[in-house]
XYZ file of C-alpha atoms in Angstrom:
750
model
C 28.428 -28.134 -123.368
C 27.722 -31.388 -125.277
C 28.000 -34.891 -123.868
C 31.127 -35.614 -125.939
C 32.770 -32.428 -124.693
C 31.878 -33.329 -121.096
C 33.402 -36.777 -121.414
C 36.490 -35.342 -123.109
C 36.851 -32.854 -120.262
C 36.410 -35.595 -117.677
C 38.996 -37.769 -119.459
C 41.450 -34.882 -119.456
C 40.906 -34.407 -115.725
C 41.575 -38.092 -115.106
C 44.700 -37.896 -117.244
C 45.913 -34.905 -115.202
C 45.552 -36.944 -112.037
C 47.278 -39.961 -113.567
C 50.134 -37.801 -114.868
C 50.650 -36.487 -111.367
C 49.521 -32.949 -112.090
C 47.059 -33.396 -109.251
C 49.110 -35.384 -106.692
C 47.067 -37.999 -104.933
C 48.686 -37.000 -101.644
C 46.831 -33.707 -101.859
C 43.484 -35.443 -101.353
C 44.349 -37.006 -98.007
C 41.667 -35.041 -96.123
C 39.003 -36.705 -98.303
C 40.288 -40.156 -97.343
C 40.038 -39.724 -93.563
C 37.241 -41.420 -91.625
C 35.297 -38.777 -89.630
C 35.181 -41.090 -86.582
C 38.624 -42.645 -86.174
C 40.416 -39.813 -88.042
C 42.496 -42.400 -89.924
C 42.502 -43.608 -93.503
C 39.327 -45.499 -94.371
C 39.380 -49.239 -93.790
C 36.617 -51.109 -95.638
C 34.416 -48.009 -95.838
C 30.629 -48.430 -95.852
C 28.198 -46.025 -97.544
C 25.484 -44.783 -95.186
C 22.002 -43.953 -96.573
C 22.923 -40.251 -96.379
C 25.832 -40.992 -98.799
C 28.569 -40.380 -96.221
C 31.222 -43.073 -95.750
C 32.438 -44.563 -92.463
C 34.849 -47.391 -91.639
C 33.212 -50.743 -91.017
C 34.811 -51.071 -87.599
C 33.745 -47.527 -86.671
C 30.096 -48.300 -87.446
C 30.209 -51.314 -85.164
C 31.877 -49.305 -82.379
C 29.259 -46.594 -82.811
C 26.520 -49.186 -82.368
C 28.171 -50.479 -79.208
C 28.488 -46.959 -77.802
C 24.765 -46.429 -78.332
C 23.986 -49.766 -76.643
C 22.333 -50.841 -79.863
C 24.742 -53.445 -81.162
C 22.782 -55.451 -83.696
C 25.294 -58.346 -83.838
C 24.443 -58.833 -87.497
C 24.861 -62.279 -88.846
C 25.415 -60.705 -92.263
C 28.079 -58.099 -91.557
C 30.471 -57.050 -94.252
C 34.056 -58.236 -94.250
C 36.972 -58.166 -96.589
C 36.642 -61.722 -97.840
C 38.098 -61.720 -101.352
C 35.147 -63.388 -102.967
C 32.351 -61.268 -101.596
C 31.470 -57.595 -101.764
C 29.968 -57.832 -98.327
C 31.813 -58.909 -95.235
C 30.626 -61.732 -93.099
C 31.263 -61.365 -89.380
C 30.325 -64.514 -87.508
C 27.354 -64.191 -85.187
C 28.268 -64.224 -81.518
C 27.409 -67.288 -79.568
C 24.501 -67.377 -77.172
C 26.976 -67.630 -74.289
C 28.663 -64.381 -75.375
C 25.304 -62.645 -75.740
C 24.257 -63.741 -72.256
C 27.618 -62.612 -70.879
C 27.292 -59.184 -72.488
C 23.746 -58.709 -71.207
C 24.689 -59.754 -67.670
C 27.707 -57.433 -67.664
C 25.656 -54.492 -68.921
C 27.647 -54.077 -72.131
C 24.409 -54.080 -74.064
C 20.917 -53.250 -72.946
C 18.474 -56.099 -72.857
C 15.336 -54.220 -74.038
C 14.702 -55.054 -77.668
C 16.614 -58.361 -77.524
C 15.027 -61.596 -76.444
C 16.855 -64.592 -75.093
C 16.743 -67.395 -77.592
C 16.760 -64.975 -80.530
C 19.653 -63.180 -82.202
C 17.318 -60.909 -84.151
C 18.415 -57.366 -83.333
C 16.093 -54.496 -82.750
C 15.983 -51.522 -85.141
C 19.320 -49.749 -84.913
C 19.838 -46.000 -85.248
C 23.177 -44.221 -85.285
C 24.095 -40.555 -85.794
C 25.970 -39.858 -89.007
C 29.266 -38.149 -88.096
C 29.158 -36.213 -91.356
C 25.700 -34.609 -91.363
C 24.616 -35.363 -87.743
C 21.348 -36.901 -88.958
C 20.055 -40.063 -87.317
C 20.504 -43.040 -89.647
C 18.087 -45.947 -89.262
C 19.877 -49.130 -90.319
C 16.737 -51.239 -90.008
C 16.537 -54.709 -88.583
C 19.382 -56.022 -90.735
C 21.763 -53.402 -89.418
C 25.045 -52.868 -91.229
C 24.426 -55.816 -93.553
C 22.255 -53.394 -95.555
C 25.193 -51.093 -96.276
C 27.327 -51.231 -99.422
C 31.090 -51.209 -99.324
C 32.474 -48.065 -100.993
C 34.874 -49.869 -103.302
C 35.718 -46.738 -105.285
C 36.836 -44.943 -102.144
C 38.606 -48.079 -100.951
C 40.539 -48.277 -104.214
C 41.545 -44.597 -103.990
C 42.736 -45.145 -100.414
C 44.827 -48.064 -101.591
C 46.362 -45.963 -104.351
C 47.108 -43.315 -101.759
C 48.783 -45.879 -99.535
C 50.867 -47.074 -102.476
C 51.863 -43.504 -103.302
C 52.807 -42.982 -99.656
C 55.001 -46.089 -99.629
C 56.281 -45.849 -103.192
C 59.672 -47.059 -102.068
C 58.170 -50.351 -100.804
C 57.541 -52.723 -103.680
C 54.740 -55.302 -103.843
C 56.279 -58.730 -104.065
C 55.103 -61.716 -106.089
C 52.852 -64.065 -104.091
C 53.984 -67.170 -106.085
C 57.772 -66.917 -106.278
C 59.835 -69.030 -103.977
C 62.426 -67.155 -101.977
C 63.986 -64.913 -102.993
C 60.722 -63.327 -104.157
C 60.636 -61.120 -107.216
C 58.909 -57.765 -107.444
C 55.340 -58.055 -108.730
C 54.460 -56.480 -112.064
C 50.767 -57.425 -112.274
C 47.878 -58.316 -109.974
C 45.026 -60.590 -111.068
C 41.617 -59.393 -109.898
C 40.152 -62.896 -110.424
C 42.883 -64.819 -108.627
C 43.293 -62.104 -105.987
C 47.082 -62.410 -106.180
C 50.119 -60.501 -107.434
C 52.656 -61.956 -109.917
C 55.975 -61.240 -111.433
C 56.191 -61.592 -115.241
C 57.335 -65.217 -115.209
C 54.806 -66.403 -112.632
C 51.979 -64.587 -114.416
C 52.786 -66.361 -117.711
C 53.086 -69.669 -115.889
C 49.707 -69.377 -114.155
C 47.838 -67.703 -117.042
C 48.888 -69.661 -120.124
C 47.508 -68.667 -123.503
C 44.489 -70.608 -124.707
C 43.131 -71.279 -121.204
C 40.252 -69.572 -119.357
C 42.752 -67.988 -116.986
C 44.179 -66.018 -119.862
C 40.922 -64.042 -119.893
C 41.333 -62.920 -116.271
C 41.358 -59.200 -115.521
C 44.759 -57.908 -114.440
C 45.927 -54.512 -113.222
C 49.109 -53.001 -111.892
C 50.519 -54.312 -108.604
C 48.046 -53.809 -105.791
C 46.990 -55.283 -102.489
C 43.358 -54.194 -102.874
C 41.257 -56.870 -104.574
C 37.626 -56.052 -105.038
C 34.903 -58.200 -106.634
C 34.148 -57.691 -110.297
C 30.391 -57.620 -109.653
C 28.531 -55.826 -106.858
C 25.912 -58.048 -105.204
C 22.616 -56.919 -103.661
C 22.706 -56.832 -99.849
C 19.029 -57.902 -99.616
C 19.117 -60.621 -102.271
C 22.570 -62.080 -101.885
C 22.597 -64.050 -105.144
C 21.491 -61.135 -107.315
C 23.689 -58.573 -109.017
C 22.770 -54.926 -108.734
C 21.733 -53.653 -112.171
C 19.497 -50.637 -111.383
C 19.751 -47.409 -109.430
C 16.999 -46.210 -107.056
C 16.622 -42.446 -107.450
C 14.653 -42.175 -104.195
C 17.112 -43.976 -101.927
C 20.113 -43.075 -104.113
C 21.612 -46.542 -104.038
C 22.086 -49.520 -106.409
C 19.378 -52.209 -106.329
C 18.632 -55.485 -108.089
C 15.544 -56.406 -110.105
C 14.020 -58.287 -107.131
C 14.162 -55.112 -105.027
C 12.126 -53.370 -107.707
C 9.648 -56.197 -108.271
C 8.597 -56.868 -104.709
C 11.124 -55.477 -102.287
C 11.443 -52.224 -100.394
C 11.952 -50.297 -103.647
C 8.819 -51.537 -105.411
C 7.178 -48.111 -105.580
C 10.365 -46.130 -106.064
C 11.561 -44.591 -109.288
C 14.549 -46.535 -110.638
C 16.762 -46.211 -113.678
C 19.206 -48.504 -115.383
C 22.710 -48.712 -114.003
C 24.208 -47.580 -117.312
C 21.949 -44.527 -117.400
C 22.747 -43.667 -113.778
C 26.452 -44.173 -114.506
C 26.326 -41.833 -117.481
C 24.277 -39.134 -115.705
C 26.349 -39.168 -112.511
C 29.609 -39.238 -114.429
C 28.536 -36.262 -116.535
C 27.451 -34.352 -113.408
C 30.734 -35.128 -111.701
C 32.710 -34.072 -114.777
C 30.813 -30.792 -114.997
C 31.321 -30.129 -111.304
C 35.036 -30.858 -111.524
C 35.307 -28.727 -114.668
C 33.559 -25.863 -112.862
C 35.887 -26.092 -109.879
C 38.976 -26.230 -112.088
C 37.732 -23.277 -114.147
C 37.359 -21.322 -110.903
C 40.889 -22.085 -109.760
C 41.918 -18.417 -109.937
C 38.879 -17.449 -107.878
C 39.685 -20.139 -105.332
C 43.273 -18.928 -105.071
C 42.026 -15.361 -104.616
C 39.691 -16.479 -101.840
C 42.513 -18.463 -100.241
C 44.596 -15.287 -100.273
C 41.709 -13.405 -98.670
C 41.402 -16.102 -96.016
C 45.132 -15.924 -95.313
C 44.788 -12.161 -94.895
C 41.909 -12.800 -92.490
C 44.071 -15.283 -90.582
C 46.777 -12.650 -90.202
C 44.219 -10.048 -89.157
C 42.749 -12.507 -86.683
C 46.192 -13.108 -85.209
C 46.905 -9.370 -84.999
C 43.484 -8.533 -83.567
C 43.792 -11.370 -81.069
C 47.130 -10.046 -79.863
C 45.654 -6.550 -79.688
C 42.729 -7.870 -77.652
C 45.184 -9.575 -75.292
C 47.127 -6.332 -74.809
C 43.930 -4.361 -74.222
C 42.686 -6.973 -71.749
C 45.992 -6.800 -69.895
C 45.750 -3.015 -69.805
C 42.194 -3.120 -68.485
C 43.103 -5.583 -65.758
C 46.249 -3.661 -64.890
C 44.103 -0.554 -64.415
C 41.740 -2.565 -62.236
C 44.690 -3.869 -60.204
C 46.109 -0.339 -59.870
C 42.754 1.021 -58.734
C 42.361 -1.765 -56.205
C 45.923 -1.267 -54.988
C 45.331 2.480 -54.559
C 42.130 1.884 -52.631
C 43.840 -0.759 -50.554
C 46.746 1.543 -49.673
C 44.395 4.408 -48.842
C 42.263 2.210 -46.614
C 45.265 0.711 -44.806
C 46.634 4.210 -44.243
C 43.300 5.367 -42.781
C 43.178 2.345 -40.498
C 46.710 3.005 -39.272
C 45.978 6.676 -38.559
C 42.788 5.823 -36.676
C 44.576 3.164 -34.672
C 47.406 5.505 -33.645
C 44.981 8.245 -32.640
C 42.928 5.875 -30.504
C 46.046 4.399 -28.942
C 47.222 7.852 -27.908
C 43.823 8.674 -26.406
C 43.638 5.449 -24.472
C 47.243 5.730 -23.245
C 46.541 9.305 -22.054
C 43.492 8.022 -20.182
C 45.612 5.288 -18.615
C 48.146 7.843 -17.412
C 45.338 9.954 -15.993
C 43.911 7.043 -14.041
C 47.330 5.994 -12.868
C 47.604 9.471 -11.299
C 44.649 8.578 -9.094
C 46.620 5.850 -7.404
C 48.136 6.484 -3.928
C 51.646 7.976 -3.818
C 51.596 8.640 -7.502
C 50.457 11.364 -9.810
C 47.614 13.632 -8.727
C 46.898 11.836 -5.442
C 50.548 11.917 -4.394
C 50.766 15.589 -5.225
C 47.561 16.295 -3.200
C 48.979 14.414 -0.256
C 52.062 16.584 -0.313
C 49.924 19.744 -0.504
C 48.041 18.640 2.612
C 51.297 18.806 4.512
C 51.472 22.594 3.928
C 50.901 24.500 7.268
C 50.919 28.019 5.938
C 47.267 28.804 5.437
C 47.683 31.426 2.747
C 50.036 29.256 0.735
C 47.765 26.225 1.159
C 44.674 28.102 -0.009
C 46.558 29.465 -2.977
C 47.521 25.957 -4.157
C 44.592 23.834 -2.954
C 41.904 25.743 -4.843
C 42.953 24.572 -8.334
C 44.010 21.196 -7.001
C 40.538 20.648 -5.585
C 39.010 21.297 -9.030
C 41.286 18.686 -10.519
C 40.429 16.194 -7.792
C 36.723 16.751 -8.393
C 37.122 16.110 -12.132
C 39.043 12.911 -11.433
C 36.342 11.820 -8.987
C 33.627 12.525 -11.549
C 35.573 10.638 -14.192
C 35.851 7.699 -11.860
C 32.111 7.624 -11.239
C 31.197 7.825 -14.962
C 33.905 5.772 -16.601
C 34.071 5.989 -20.433
C 37.019 4.856 -22.540
C 38.579 7.704 -24.427
C 38.420 5.744 -27.719
C 36.379 2.912 -29.243
C 38.492 -0.180 -29.943
C 36.049 -1.361 -32.636
C 36.952 -0.738 -36.296
C 33.551 -1.538 -37.812
C 33.639 1.524 -40.048
C 36.554 -0.048 -41.879
C 34.831 -3.381 -42.556
C 34.121 -3.656 -46.306
C 31.159 -5.411 -47.905
C 32.570 -6.424 -51.299
C 29.951 -9.061 -52.095
C 28.386 -6.895 -54.822
C 31.754 -6.185 -56.409
C 32.720 -9.853 -56.174
C 29.454 -10.817 -57.851
C 30.066 -8.329 -60.643
C 33.559 -9.691 -61.169
C 32.287 -13.266 -61.245
C 29.591 -12.310 -63.751
C 32.109 -10.791 -66.116
C 32.107 -12.889 -69.286
C 34.890 -12.713 -71.870
C 33.660 -14.747 -74.826
C 29.913 -14.921 -74.466
C 28.904 -12.044 -76.690
C 25.417 -13.101 -77.817
C 24.504 -13.229 -81.466
C 22.124 -10.508 -82.627
C 18.413 -11.358 -82.594
C 16.234 -10.990 -85.693
C 13.001 -8.999 -85.760
C 10.106 -11.254 -86.777
C 8.267 -9.428 -89.544
C 5.439 -11.956 -89.706
C 4.441 -11.480 -86.061
C 5.227 -7.776 -85.637
C 2.436 -5.235 -86.046
C 2.609 -1.439 -86.097
C -0.366 0.870 -85.502
C -0.310 3.969 -83.309
C 1.388 1.466 -81.046
C 3.950 -1.061 -82.272
C 4.030 -4.684 -81.195
C 7.543 -5.819 -82.129
C 8.587 -9.474 -81.857
C 12.011 -10.960 -82.486
C 13.655 -14.359 -82.696
C 16.653 -15.162 -80.523
C 19.921 -16.513 -81.860
C 20.623 -20.230 -82.095
C 23.522 -20.298 -79.617
C 21.128 -21.776 -77.011
C 22.542 -19.603 -74.226
C 20.108 -17.535 -72.132
C 20.181 -13.760 -72.317
C 19.668 -11.339 -69.443
C 17.549 -8.782 -71.281
C 17.008 -7.032 -74.609
C 17.031 -3.408 -75.717
C 14.717 -2.246 -78.507
C 15.516 1.020 -80.259
C 13.419 2.902 -82.786
C 13.473 6.161 -84.700
C 11.133 8.116 -86.924
C 12.374 8.405 -90.496
C 9.646 10.593 -91.969
C 6.039 11.718 -91.733
C 3.256 12.404 -94.244
C 4.709 13.514 -97.541
C 8.203 13.582 -96.042
C 11.063 11.452 -97.263
C 13.832 10.268 -94.932
C 16.127 12.900 -96.421
C 13.749 15.620 -95.204
C 14.265 14.890 -91.537
C 13.850 18.237 -89.848
C 11.721 17.303 -86.877
C 13.117 17.237 -83.388
C 12.725 13.467 -83.052
C 13.438 12.491 -86.667
C 16.454 10.209 -87.065
C 17.210 10.076 -83.328
C 17.294 6.588 -81.863
C 15.139 6.129 -78.792
C 15.428 3.099 -76.543
C 12.785 1.273 -74.572
C 13.261 0.033 -71.045
C 14.880 -3.350 -70.529
C 12.800 -6.136 -72.074
C 12.939 -9.614 -70.574
C 10.862 -11.405 -73.239
C 11.225 -11.623 -77.044
C 8.590 -8.951 -77.675
C 7.483 -5.536 -76.476
C 5.045 -2.727 -77.251
C 6.145 0.783 -78.229
C 3.537 3.464 -77.547
C 2.738 6.926 -78.860
C 3.898 6.571 -82.451
C 3.022 9.304 -84.914
C 0.366 8.377 -87.505
C 1.234 7.980 -91.191
C 4.961 7.880 -90.440
C 7.868 5.610 -91.317
C 9.701 4.090 -88.342
C 12.850 2.006 -88.170
C 13.415 -0.606 -85.448
C 16.424 -2.564 -84.229
C 17.112 -4.736 -81.193
C 20.090 -6.214 -79.401
C 20.552 -8.718 -76.577
C 22.591 -8.484 -73.390
C 24.291 -11.319 -71.568
C 26.562 -10.793 -68.570
C 26.809 -7.071 -69.275
C 27.927 -7.737 -72.844
C 25.701 -6.545 -75.688
C 25.257 -8.260 -79.002
C 25.495 -6.359 -82.281
C 22.274 -4.721 -83.408
C 19.831 -6.713 -85.482
C 19.312 -5.598 -89.084
C 17.045 -2.564 -89.168
C 13.458 -3.084 -90.300
C 10.992 -0.365 -91.230
C 7.266 -0.164 -90.626
C 4.742 2.442 -91.764
C 2.185 3.490 -89.184
C -1.461 3.770 -90.271
C -2.899 7.160 -91.267
C -5.187 7.238 -88.242
C -5.485 5.868 -84.704
C -6.560 2.254 -84.313
C -10.296 1.671 -84.063
C -10.949 -1.252 -81.745
C -14.080 -3.337 -82.223
C -15.398 -6.894 -82.299
C -17.952 -8.538 -84.528
C -21.545 -7.949 -83.432
C -23.537 -11.111 -82.770
C -26.867 -9.260 -82.630
C -27.537 -6.882 -85.513
C -28.441 -8.948 -88.589
C -26.131 -11.837 -87.672
C -27.108 -15.089 -89.447
C -26.518 -18.037 -87.159
C -27.414 -20.451 -89.969
C -24.553 -19.584 -92.309
C -22.046 -17.643 -90.186
C -19.887 -19.050 -87.394
C -18.540 -16.571 -84.841
C -15.844 -17.611 -82.378
C -16.107 -16.908 -78.656
C -13.790 -13.902 -78.770
C -15.918 -12.467 -81.582
C -12.803 -11.550 -83.587
C -13.221 -14.226 -86.297
C -16.223 -14.947 -88.492
C -16.491 -17.830 -90.934
C -19.036 -18.473 -93.662
C -19.835 -22.112 -94.374
C -21.550 -23.111 -97.622
C -23.734 -25.734 -96.002
C -27.295 -26.997 -96.415
C -28.846 -23.553 -95.927
C -26.800 -22.198 -98.817
C -27.759 -25.179 -100.967
C -31.484 -24.691 -100.265
C -31.196 -20.988 -101.064
C -29.459 -21.812 -104.334
C -32.266 -24.222 -105.223
C -34.749 -21.296 -105.207
C -32.699 -19.192 -107.622
C -34.852 -17.984 -110.535
C -34.608 -15.179 -113.000
C -34.773 -11.897 -111.099
C -33.691 -13.361 -107.770
C -30.315 -14.131 -106.280
C -28.450 -15.658 -103.359
C -27.761 -12.856 -100.898
C -24.709 -11.945 -98.883
C -24.622 -12.674 -95.169
C -23.666 -9.440 -93.456
C -21.946 -8.919 -90.123
C -20.875 -5.572 -88.691
C -18.684 -4.208 -85.930
C -20.170 -3.731 -82.484
C -18.998 -0.091 -82.316
C -19.942 2.751 -84.639
C -18.089 5.869 -85.778
C -19.624 9.331 -85.622
C -16.525 11.560 -85.814
C -12.777 11.648 -86.427
C -10.371 9.433 -88.383
C -10.140 5.720 -87.591
C -8.190 2.739 -88.954
C -8.655 -1.015 -88.633
C -7.064 -4.049 -90.289
C -8.041 -7.679 -90.830
C -7.090 -10.802 -92.726
C -9.209 -12.586 -95.335
C -8.293 -16.238 -95.878
C -7.096 -16.896 -99.457
C -9.583 -19.741 -99.973
C -12.555 -17.399 -99.450
C -15.032 -17.433 -102.346
C -16.368 -13.877 -102.031
C -16.218 -11.337 -99.211
C -17.157 -7.665 -99.413
C -15.515 -5.354 -96.892
C -16.025 -1.685 -96.207
C -18.267 0.714 -94.282
C -22.001 1.344 -94.196
C -24.324 3.710 -92.339
C -26.789 2.550 -89.710
C -29.804 3.494 -91.873
C -28.556 1.494 -94.864
C -27.766 -1.517 -92.682
C -31.272 -1.484 -91.202
C -32.678 -1.372 -94.716
C -30.600 -4.358 -95.832
C -31.341 -6.432 -92.741
C -35.131 -5.938 -93.095
C -35.398 -6.708 -96.817
C -35.761 -10.372 -97.875
C -32.476 -10.977 -99.603
C -33.481 -13.769 -101.956
C -36.732 -12.303 -103.361
C -35.606 -9.082 -105.020
C -32.875 -8.500 -107.536
C -30.171 -6.003 -106.747
C -30.180 -4.997 -110.376
C -33.341 -3.053 -109.561
C -32.034 -1.772 -106.244
C -29.249 0.567 -107.234
C -27.742 1.149 -103.801
C -28.206 -2.291 -102.303
C -24.511 -2.698 -101.679
C -24.445 -6.235 -103.059
C -22.152 -7.570 -105.729
C -24.544 -6.720 -108.500
C -24.979 -5.324 -111.929
C -25.850 -1.920 -110.511
C -22.546 -1.828 -108.723
C -20.717 -2.821 -111.863
C -22.532 -0.082 -113.683
C -20.850 2.297 -111.189
C -21.493 3.938 -107.856
C -23.195 7.240 -107.472
C -20.981 10.114 -106.420
C -21.656 9.620 -102.718
C -23.626 6.843 -101.042
C -23.912 5.783 -97.382
C -21.741 2.725 -97.996
C -18.562 1.683 -99.832
C -17.214 -1.839 -100.369
C -14.442 -3.642 -102.180
C -14.680 -7.316 -103.102
C -12.170 -9.985 -102.106
C -12.221 -13.589 -103.201
C -10.404 -16.322 -105.071
C -7.098 -14.664 -104.167
C -8.063 -11.353 -105.797
C -9.168 -7.873 -104.732
C -11.739 -6.293 -107.052
C -12.216 -2.530 -106.959
C -15.701 -1.224 -107.899
C -16.187 1.016 -110.882
C -16.266 4.736 -110.203
C -18.708 7.160 -111.781
C -17.442 9.703 -114.265
C -18.215 12.473 -111.799
C -16.291 10.845 -108.971
C -13.676 13.069 -107.391
C -11.301 10.166 -106.812
C -8.491 10.278 -109.333
C -7.348 6.869 -108.113
C -10.719 5.336 -108.815
C -10.943 6.941 -112.256
C -7.509 5.684 -113.199
C -8.348 2.174 -112.049
C -11.717 2.110 -113.810
C -10.221 3.182 -117.116
C -8.922 -0.328 -117.734
C -10.955 -3.317 -116.449
C -7.707 -5.188 -115.791
C -6.666 -2.548 -113.277
C -9.715 -3.278 -111.147
C -8.411 -6.734 -110.227
C -5.420 -6.779 -107.879
C -3.714 -9.592 -105.949
C -5.319 -10.036 -102.555
C -3.034 -8.577 -99.867
C -2.252 -10.712 -96.842
C -3.760 -8.029 -94.610
C -6.206 -5.321 -95.631
C -6.571 -2.001 -93.824
C -9.527 0.405 -93.900
C -9.359 4.067 -92.893
C -12.542 6.136 -92.482
C -12.259 9.910 -92.292
C -15.728 10.704 -90.988
C -15.328 14.459 -91.036
C -13.995 14.490 -94.617
C -16.585 11.867 -95.736
C -13.905 9.674 -97.296
C -12.850 6.042 -96.993
C -9.485 4.489 -97.904
C -8.415 0.873 -98.443
C -4.758 -0.087 -97.791
C -2.392 -2.994 -98.117
C -1.797 -3.216 -94.364
C 1.722 -4.646 -94.773
C 3.077 -1.846 -96.956
C 0.480 0.859 -96.150
C -0.015 1.421 -99.884
C -3.398 2.941 -100.680
C -5.255 0.609 -103.051
C -8.524 2.519 -103.402
C -10.328 5.589 -102.025
C -13.674 7.273 -102.620
C -16.279 9.617 -101.227
C -18.871 8.212 -98.806
C -21.985 9.760 -97.292
C -21.363 9.954 -93.516
C -24.795 11.337 -92.614
C -25.327 8.776 -89.858
C -23.296 6.484 -87.650
C -20.888 4.442 -89.782
C -20.024 0.817 -89.003
C -17.315 -1.555 -90.282
C -19.288 -4.000 -92.443
C -18.487 -7.388 -93.966
C -20.555 -9.422 -96.438
C -19.764 -13.109 -96.988
C -20.952 -15.519 -99.679
C -19.944 -19.169 -99.888
C -16.934 -20.410 -97.961
C -14.844 -17.666 -96.428
C -13.216 -16.392 -93.264
C -12.351 -12.962 -91.847
C -10.120 -12.475 -88.824
C -9.605 -9.119 -87.114
C -6.076 -8.139 -86.171
C -5.318 -9.366 -82.660
C -4.162 -5.902 -81.665
C -7.574 -4.451 -82.559
C -9.456 -7.181 -80.743
C -7.265 -7.039 -77.638
C -7.723 -3.272 -77.384
C -11.475 -3.713 -77.638
C -11.525 -6.551 -75.118
C -9.529 -4.411 -72.703
C -12.361 -1.903 -72.657
């Protein structure tokens, strides 16, 4: 779209507003101060481009105990774009300090110079530093102020603006003079602005009560007009600000250029929004549908919550009734037993019960009749006597078995949370590593509420040569969960090699689980992890290599020793590589290890080499013979570029300058990958991966190089595994190699 078309479009938009097609009342939300929630009154533009009422800024400073008491505050004086609020007297300052209304640190008695003031912007929540001059550095937003005034006029359209000159009865004003700052009826305007006088040249507009200055003045240099725009600070400045002020080193442009650019941008933005009106209406309809769904789902949730609690109440009521019934039955049974025992003991009293009956039997004189009755009576008397000697209540009055301990249930009820569903965590790909064990890390949500624990789940998607659609294994596709995890990371053991795994995690807070995190997939290495550290004994050069204490990082420094070696370079000699190897060798099986080469590294060769070849390299003077005459030296040499033999006791790839260089393969090499890559020299140079993996299959006499992040095989070839093979690294110039922490920690654990 051309500039003329943009301006035409902008003019049409303005005309639509002026014609009332876009009612000014519809923009009320844009005219509300974010602090006082009322229409803006003398709005100021903060450095972050948000506007706030002048009085609200001052109140915000007072709330923060950082009232600057500016001598140069902005006011609505008709003749100035900046308001002047008189400085408080020393007595008022002393009174405020003594009363605690302001804090004394940063303000000295005898000086009204305020300390640096900082307030939070209510729009973007960023801290705004107003500097030592405070709000005197802020511009009035006259454009916004004018729109607010037009809004007020539209809101009170029935209330006319009266002439300020007419004597009662006043006439309705028809014009307002921006120079005189007054409103006039037709007759008074002609009387006070006669033709042929300077006043006739005054600028007049329709009736208004908002009079703003014709020229915006610089807040730093009060007598200078702003005529440039600072693109760094995004605010108007004067020429003195650019020459020696705070904007001296900032990029500025002319005010006319800034006006044109910003107006074109605004027109394009408005045109875009208007052109998308149908889309906006569609999205509004979608939002209204969501509002209705939210209302319906909220009511459904209320009904379900009521049902759940009703079931809880019913269950509690049932248990309560059952327990009360059991207590009543036990009480009645015990009461009967105790009452029976009371009656039995009452029979032992004289002239009553058993004793009374025995006394009557004693009166019997007939011996045969007496013996017949007394025998059974004597048994009863003996039992009563025995009961008297060993008194035991017939029932226990204690009801301890019915005492409930509901503390656990009460705690569970108190811990129930109905609105604290945590947000799902996110698995951290940069810090997660997967080998035959997986170290998975995740980042918690930003809701700043603590979680109780996390649950990590994983599943196997496919193995070697198997796509996810070919899941036929017993464990394929089945989610398995770890135990509860109380930190943002965990280790998953016993993963299958050369397999694709998917991981997800969720958090739990107050028995409520978050949704699952997005699934992430990792490919396990083709072999178990081989743990080792760098060896500080065999061939290690202390002059040019720096090994850290953990022996998992080695760094090559191109220092004085390298410079002296370079000084001896002649035809037929070269500067050698500084080799360092792993402290553990391989004599069988398949093994995998990974490491990181820093991108700034000049040249580093990584791979494997046999013990016999390493001894040969370490005992030969490296800067006296040329590798071009030593075909299997293993150095970055012409012989290596010529191509490797079919099988040698070493294999290396070269990394450096952000690239990975694959060696040429011989025509008889059995590696189809190598042959394909050597066909075109451009294919030999690949971007350096962030992490490189090496897999040695000792039994098959083959070595593989992988992008450790994607487990994509970059290069493979035959290698002679006639002896013990060691991970080997050759460094030249500046460079750094760091073993994966998982490898080093496994080795250190041994």
